[in-house]
């Protein structure tokens, strides 16, 4: 058996994934579920009902300070200028969410957060700005809820209406979700609605079970990362 000696970081839900029979991949130092059943079954769930993925390995950086937006613009070329707005930098597979006038959330592929932090710190120093960069990657659990029925699942757990008018694509809100404070981003995949949800790591198992329970009537199914980069 081949042994991979690269350091591994684990989601707080790793034991649950093992019980469900997940097969794993290494991404950015994290051991993430690649697939549970078959790629075909998981693709069908995403197309016809709803899939739930553990995306805790996603890099999560919080920037705080009145000049945080300027630092992000200088580092990444652009930054969302209004609270509640998210921009997708497709070339780097990065999302930048404007939470408030002086707080932003940057989401990166697994492992990229370390390089991103260094780049942001360099820019902060060059601007002589008082902006703090907080790496919350290990402290926050993450979920992707996507598929045709994902809106119905989200509505069962949160008071946000989640329709395209009130909560459109590339929009962010901080709200109570299953009675847990969470950051929710709508990041549709093509014509299919999709949401990313982040909360304190300690609520990982509780939220996983709550989402699965809410989605049972819609045929929700755990899905792996496959070749996707959330």
PDB file of N, CA, C and O in Angstrom, residues 17 23 25 27 30-36 42 53-59 93 108-110 142 223-230:
ATOM      1  N   UNK A  17     -17.359  11.086   7.490  1.00  0.00           N
ATOM      2  CA  UNK A  17     -17.087  10.730   6.100  1.00  0.00           C
ATOM      3  C   UNK A  17     -16.578   9.289   5.998  1.00  0.00           C
ATOM      4  O   UNK A  17     -16.926   8.561   5.065  1.00  0.00           O
ATOM      5  N   UNK A  23     -14.141   7.979  -0.133  1.00  0.00           N
ATOM      6  CA  UNK A  23     -12.757   7.813  -0.575  1.00  0.00           C
ATOM      7  C   UNK A  23     -12.155   9.210  -0.632  1.00  0.00           C
ATOM      8  O   UNK A  23     -12.821  10.162  -1.033  1.00  0.00           O
ATOM      9  N   UNK A  25      -9.028  12.324  -1.119  1.00  0.00           N
ATOM     10  CA  UNK A  25      -7.935  12.921  -1.877  1.00  0.00           C
ATOM     11  C   UNK A  25      -7.194  13.895  -0.972  1.00  0.00           C
ATOM     12  O   UNK A  25      -7.766  14.428  -0.022  1.00  0.00           O
ATOM     13  N   UNK A  27      -5.616  17.541  -0.743  1.00  0.00           N
ATOM     14  CA  UNK A  27      -5.644  18.845  -1.414  1.00  0.00           C
ATOM     15  C   UNK A  27      -5.124  19.912  -0.472  1.00  0.00           C
ATOM     16  O   UNK A  27      -5.711  20.154   0.587  1.00  0.00           O
ATOM     17  N   UNK A  30      -4.897  19.007   3.070  1.00  0.00           N
ATOM     18  CA  UNK A  30      -6.127  18.505   3.687  1.00  0.00           C
ATOM     19  C   UNK A  30      -6.533  17.180   3.054  1.00  0.00           C
ATOM     20  O   UNK A  30      -6.412  16.993   1.844  1.00  0.00           O
ATOM     21  N   UNK A  31      -7.054  16.290   3.875  1.00  0.00           N
ATOM     22  CA  UNK A  31      -7.642  15.052   3.375  1.00  0.00           C
ATOM     23  C   UNK A  31      -9.133  15.311   3.191  1.00  0.00           C
ATOM     24  O   UNK A  31      -9.860  15.521   4.174  1.00  0.00           O
ATOM     25  N   UNK A  32      -9.586  15.350   1.938  1.00  0.00           N
ATOM     26  CA  UNK A  32     -10.984  15.705   1.660  1.00  0.00           C
ATOM     27  C   UNK A  32     -11.694  14.549   0.969  1.00  0.00           C
ATOM     28  O   UNK A  32     -11.064  13.764   0.241  1.00  0.00           O
ATOM     29  N   UNK A  33     -13.015  14.414   1.177  1.00  0.00           N
ATOM     30  CA  UNK A  33     -13.764  13.360   0.495  1.00  0.00           C
ATOM     31  C   UNK A  33     -13.776  13.584  -1.019  1.00  0.00           C
ATOM     32  O   UNK A  33     -14.175  14.652  -1.481  1.00  0.00           O
ATOM     33  N   UNK A  34     -13.322  12.594  -1.760  1.00  0.00           N
ATOM     34  CA  UNK A  34     -13.368  12.680  -3.222  1.00  0.00           C
ATOM     35  C   UNK A  34     -14.728  12.230  -3.737  1.00  0.00           C
ATOM     36  O   UNK A  34     -15.342  12.869  -4.590  1.00  0.00           O
ATOM     37  N   UNK A  35     -15.205  11.103  -3.221  1.00  0.00           N
ATOM     38  CA  UNK A  35     -16.488  10.557  -3.658  1.00  0.00           C
ATOM     39  C   UNK A  35     -16.985   9.599  -2.586  1.00  0.00           C
ATOM     40  O   UNK A  35     -16.199   8.989  -1.866  1.00  0.00           O
ATOM     41  N   UNK A  36     -18.305   9.487  -2.439  1.00  0.00           N
ATOM     42  CA  UNK A  36     -18.906   8.551  -1.494  1.00  0.00           C
ATOM     43  C   UNK A  36     -19.404   7.298  -2.219  1.00  0.00           C
ATOM     44  O   UNK A  36     -19.024   6.191  -1.893  1.00  0.00           O
ATOM     45  N   UNK A  42     -23.528  10.908  -7.689  1.00  0.00           N
ATOM     46  CA  UNK A  42     -23.428  12.229  -7.070  1.00  0.00           C
ATOM     47  C   UNK A  42     -23.790  13.329  -8.064  1.00  0.00           C
ATOM     48  O   UNK A  42     -24.431  14.314  -7.698  1.00  0.00           O
ATOM     49  N   UNK A  53     -21.808  18.952   0.476  1.00  0.00           N
ATOM     50  CA  UNK A  53     -20.366  18.705   0.505  1.00  0.00           C
ATOM     51  C   UNK A  53     -19.738  19.408   1.695  1.00  0.00           C
ATOM     52  O   UNK A  53     -20.145  20.517   2.060  1.00  0.00           O
ATOM     53  N   UNK A  54     -18.753  18.757   2.287  1.00  0.00           N
ATOM     54  CA  UNK A  54     -17.957  19.356   3.359  1.00  0.00           C
ATOM     55  C   UNK A  54     -16.799  20.101   2.711  1.00  0.00           C
ATOM     56  O   UNK A  54     -15.906  19.488   2.121  1.00  0.00           O
ATOM     57  N   UNK A  55     -16.807  21.437   2.806  1.00  0.00           N
ATOM     58  CA  UNK A  55     -15.752  22.248   2.181  1.00  0.00           C
ATOM     59  C   UNK A  55     -14.928  22.974   3.247  1.00  0.00           C
ATOM     60  O   UNK A  55     -14.433  24.079   3.015  1.00  0.00           O
ATOM     61  N   UNK A  56     -14.767  22.315   4.381  1.00  0.00           N
ATOM     62  CA  UNK A  56     -14.007  22.923   5.473  1.00  0.00           C
ATOM     63  C   UNK A  56     -12.562  23.209   5.093  1.00  0.00           C
ATOM     64  O   UNK A  56     -11.911  24.074   5.700  1.00  0.00           O
ATOM     65  N   UNK A  57     -12.039  22.494   4.097  1.00  0.00           N
ATOM     66  CA  UNK A  57     -10.651  22.695   3.673  1.00  0.00           C
ATOM     67  C   UNK A  57     -10.448  24.015   2.932  1.00  0.00           C
ATOM     68  O   UNK A  57      -9.303  24.447   2.726  1.00  0.00           O
ATOM     69  N   UNK A  58     -11.524  24.648   2.504  1.00  0.00           N
ATOM     70  CA  UNK A  58     -11.420  25.944   1.833  1.00  0.00           C
ATOM     71  C   UNK A  58     -10.656  26.941   2.709  1.00  0.00           C
ATOM     72  O   UNK A  58     -10.913  27.050   3.902  1.00  0.00           O
ATOM     73  N   UNK A  59      -9.708  27.671   2.114  1.00  0.00           N
ATOM     74  CA  UNK A  59      -9.007  28.711   2.857  1.00  0.00           C
ATOM     75  C   UNK A  59      -9.953  29.850   3.189  1.00  0.00           C
ATOM     76  O   UNK A  59     -10.746  30.272   2.344  1.00  0.00           O
ATOM     77  N   UNK A  93      -9.707  31.112  -8.710  1.00  0.00           N
ATOM     78  CA  UNK A  93     -10.720  30.368  -7.955  1.00  0.00           C
ATOM     79  C   UNK A  93     -10.878  30.939  -6.538  1.00  0.00           C
ATOM     80  O   UNK A  93     -10.876  30.204  -5.547  1.00  0.00           O
ATOM     81  N   UNK A 108     -10.303  30.798  -0.525  1.00  0.00           N
ATOM     82  CA  UNK A 108      -9.305  30.327  -1.484  1.00  0.00           C
ATOM     83  C   UNK A 108      -9.347  28.802  -1.583  1.00  0.00           C
ATOM     84  O   UNK A 108      -9.918  28.141  -0.712  1.00  0.00           O
ATOM     85  N   UNK A 109      -8.734  28.230  -2.605  1.00  0.00           N
ATOM     86  CA  UNK A 109      -8.560  26.783  -2.633  1.00  0.00           C
ATOM     87  C   UNK A 109      -7.731  26.323  -1.436  1.00  0.00           C
ATOM     88  O   UNK A 109      -6.985  27.118  -0.852  1.00  0.00           O
ATOM     89  N   UNK A 110      -7.846  25.059  -1.043  1.00  0.00           N
ATOM     90  CA  UNK A 110      -7.093  24.560   0.115  1.00  0.00           C
ATOM     91  C   UNK A 110      -5.594  24.827  -0.008  1.00  0.00           C
ATOM     92  O   UNK A 110      -4.979  24.570  -1.043  1.00  0.00           O
ATOM     93  N   UNK A 142     -17.099  24.352   6.875  1.00  0.00           N
ATOM     94  CA  UNK A 142     -17.733  24.848   5.662  1.00  0.00           C
ATOM     95  C   UNK A 142     -18.563  23.793   4.970  1.00  0.00           C
ATOM     96  O   UNK A 142     -18.222  22.600   4.983  1.00  0.00           O
ATOM     97  N   UNK A 223     -21.956  14.533  -1.164  1.00  0.00           N
ATOM     98  CA  UNK A 223     -21.159  14.478  -2.392  1.00  0.00           C
ATOM     99  C   UNK A 223     -19.721  14.880  -2.066  1.00  0.00           C
ATOM    100  O   UNK A 223     -19.472  15.697  -1.179  1.00  0.00           O
ATOM    101  N   UNK A 224     -18.784  14.300  -2.796  1.00  0.00           N
ATOM    102  CA  UNK A 224     -17.380  14.612  -2.597  1.00  0.00           C
ATOM    103  C   UNK A 224     -16.912  15.756  -3.478  1.00  0.00           C
ATOM    104  O   UNK A 224     -17.675  16.312  -4.270  1.00  0.00           O
ATOM    105  N   UNK A 225     -15.651  16.071  -3.335  1.00  0.00           N
ATOM    106  CA  UNK A 225     -15.063  17.151  -4.123  1.00  0.00           C
ATOM    107  C   UNK A 225     -14.889  16.756  -5.574  1.00  0.00           C
ATOM    108  O   UNK A 225     -14.964  17.582  -6.462  1.00  0.00           O
ATOM    109  N   UNK A 226     -14.637  15.460  -5.844  1.00  0.00           N
ATOM    110  CA  UNK A 226     -14.373  15.044  -7.205  1.00  0.00           C
ATOM    111  C   UNK A 226     -13.280  15.889  -7.823  1.00  0.00           C
ATOM    112  O   UNK A 226     -12.230  16.085  -7.234  1.00  0.00           O
ATOM    113  N   UNK A 227     -13.552  16.427  -9.000  1.00  0.00           N
ATOM    114  CA  UNK A 227     -12.587  17.317  -9.645  1.00  0.00           C
ATOM    115  C   UNK A 227     -12.930  18.788  -9.407  1.00  0.00           C
ATOM    116  O   UNK A 227     -12.261  19.671  -9.931  1.00  0.00           O
ATOM    117  N   UNK A 228     -13.945  19.044  -8.592  1.00  0.00           N
ATOM    118  CA  UNK A 228     -14.368  20.425  -8.362  1.00  0.00           C
ATOM    119  C   UNK A 228     -13.432  21.102  -7.403  1.00  0.00           C
ATOM    120  O   UNK A 228     -12.789  20.480  -6.577  1.00  0.00           O
ATOM    121  N   UNK A 229     -13.406  22.440  -7.499  1.00  0.00           N
ATOM    122  CA  UNK A 229     -12.638  23.261  -6.556  1.00  0.00           C
ATOM    123  C   UNK A 229     -13.593  24.286  -5.976  1.00  0.00           C
ATOM    124  O   UNK A 229     -13.876  25.296  -6.603  1.00  0.00           O
ATOM    125  N   UNK A 230     -14.132  24.007  -4.827  1.00  0.00           N
ATOM    126  CA  UNK A 230     -15.154  24.881  -4.235  1.00  0.00           C
ATOM    127  C   UNK A 230     -14.562  26.248  -3.880  1.00  0.00           C
ATOM    128  O   UNK A 230     -13.396  26.346  -3.579  1.00  0.00           O
TER     129      UNK A 230
END
